[in-house]
Short mmCIF file of C-alpha atoms in Angstrom, two decimals:
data_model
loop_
_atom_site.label_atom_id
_atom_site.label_comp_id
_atom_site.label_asym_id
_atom_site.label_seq_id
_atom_site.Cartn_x
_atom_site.Cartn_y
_atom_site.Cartn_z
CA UNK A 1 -5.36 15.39 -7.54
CA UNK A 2 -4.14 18.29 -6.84
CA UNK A 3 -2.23 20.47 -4.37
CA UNK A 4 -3.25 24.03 -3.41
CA UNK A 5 -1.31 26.44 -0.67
CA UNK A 6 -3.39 29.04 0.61
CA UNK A 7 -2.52 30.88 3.82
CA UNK A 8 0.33 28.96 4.84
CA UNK A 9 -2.20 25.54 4.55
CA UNK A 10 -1.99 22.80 2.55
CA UNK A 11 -5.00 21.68 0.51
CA UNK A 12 -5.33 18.76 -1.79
CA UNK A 13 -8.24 18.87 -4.33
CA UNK A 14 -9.97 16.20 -6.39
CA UNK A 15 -12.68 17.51 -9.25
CA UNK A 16 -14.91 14.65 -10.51
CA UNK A 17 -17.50 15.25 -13.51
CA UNK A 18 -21.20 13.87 -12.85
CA UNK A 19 -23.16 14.73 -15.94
CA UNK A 20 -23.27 18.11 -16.75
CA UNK A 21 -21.67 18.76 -12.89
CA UNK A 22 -18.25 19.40 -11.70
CA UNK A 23 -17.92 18.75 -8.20
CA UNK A 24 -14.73 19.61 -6.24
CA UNK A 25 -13.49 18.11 -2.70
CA UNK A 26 -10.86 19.99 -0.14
CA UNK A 27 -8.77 17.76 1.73
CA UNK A 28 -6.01 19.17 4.10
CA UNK A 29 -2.82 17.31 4.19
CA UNK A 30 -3.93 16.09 7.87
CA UNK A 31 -6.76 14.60 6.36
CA UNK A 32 -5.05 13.08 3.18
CA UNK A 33 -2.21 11.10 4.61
CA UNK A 34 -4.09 9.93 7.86
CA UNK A 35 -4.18 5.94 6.99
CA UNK A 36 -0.84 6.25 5.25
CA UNK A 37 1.27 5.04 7.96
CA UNK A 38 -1.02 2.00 9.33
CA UNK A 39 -1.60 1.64 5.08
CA UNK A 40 1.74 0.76 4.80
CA UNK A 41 2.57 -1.16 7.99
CA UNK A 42 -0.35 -3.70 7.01
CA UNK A 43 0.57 -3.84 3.38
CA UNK A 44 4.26 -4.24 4.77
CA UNK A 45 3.26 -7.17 7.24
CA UNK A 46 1.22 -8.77 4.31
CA UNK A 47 4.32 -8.92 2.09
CA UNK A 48 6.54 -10.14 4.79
CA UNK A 49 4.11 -13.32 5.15
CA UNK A 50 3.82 -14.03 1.90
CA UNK A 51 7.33 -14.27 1.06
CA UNK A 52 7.89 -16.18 4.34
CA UNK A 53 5.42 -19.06 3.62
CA UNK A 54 7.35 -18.99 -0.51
CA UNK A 55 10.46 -19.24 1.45
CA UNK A 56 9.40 -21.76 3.40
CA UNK A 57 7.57 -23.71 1.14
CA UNK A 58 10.82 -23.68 -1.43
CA UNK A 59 13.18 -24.60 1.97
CA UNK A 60 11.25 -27.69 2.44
CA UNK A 61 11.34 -29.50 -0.91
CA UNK A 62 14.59 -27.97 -0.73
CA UNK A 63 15.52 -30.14 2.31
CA UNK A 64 13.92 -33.09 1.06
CA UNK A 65 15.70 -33.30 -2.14
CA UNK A 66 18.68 -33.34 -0.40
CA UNK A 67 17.71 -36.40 1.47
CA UNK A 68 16.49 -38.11 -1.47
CA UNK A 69 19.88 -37.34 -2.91
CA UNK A 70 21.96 -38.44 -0.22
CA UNK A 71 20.35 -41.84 -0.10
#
């Protein structure tokens, strides 16, 4: 990918090959980034769970090896 300024506009282009073909797509930077933020929120979110149910998985056997122990 890459970035192209042009008339005070930012452009981001991608060139593919298809056989003997070179095909080229214009972005703007509106256009790029759009998902970005909700991207990230939901991969964010995703992460959080995942090392909450580890956490909570590990505080459990956790707690009962300390009752075992204290028996």
């Amino acid at each position: 990918m890459q970035k192209i300024k042009s008339d005070g506009q930012t452009w981001y282009v991608m060139r593919r090959s298809y056989k003997d073909n070179h095909l080229y797509v214009f972005y703007t930077s509106g256009e790029m980034f759009t998902y970005r933020t909700t991207t990230m929120a939901y991969a964010v979110l995703l992460y959080l769970l995942f090392v909450s149910f580890f956490h909570m998985i590990h505080y459990r056997y956790a707690r009962k090896n300390t009752e075992y122990i204290e028996k």
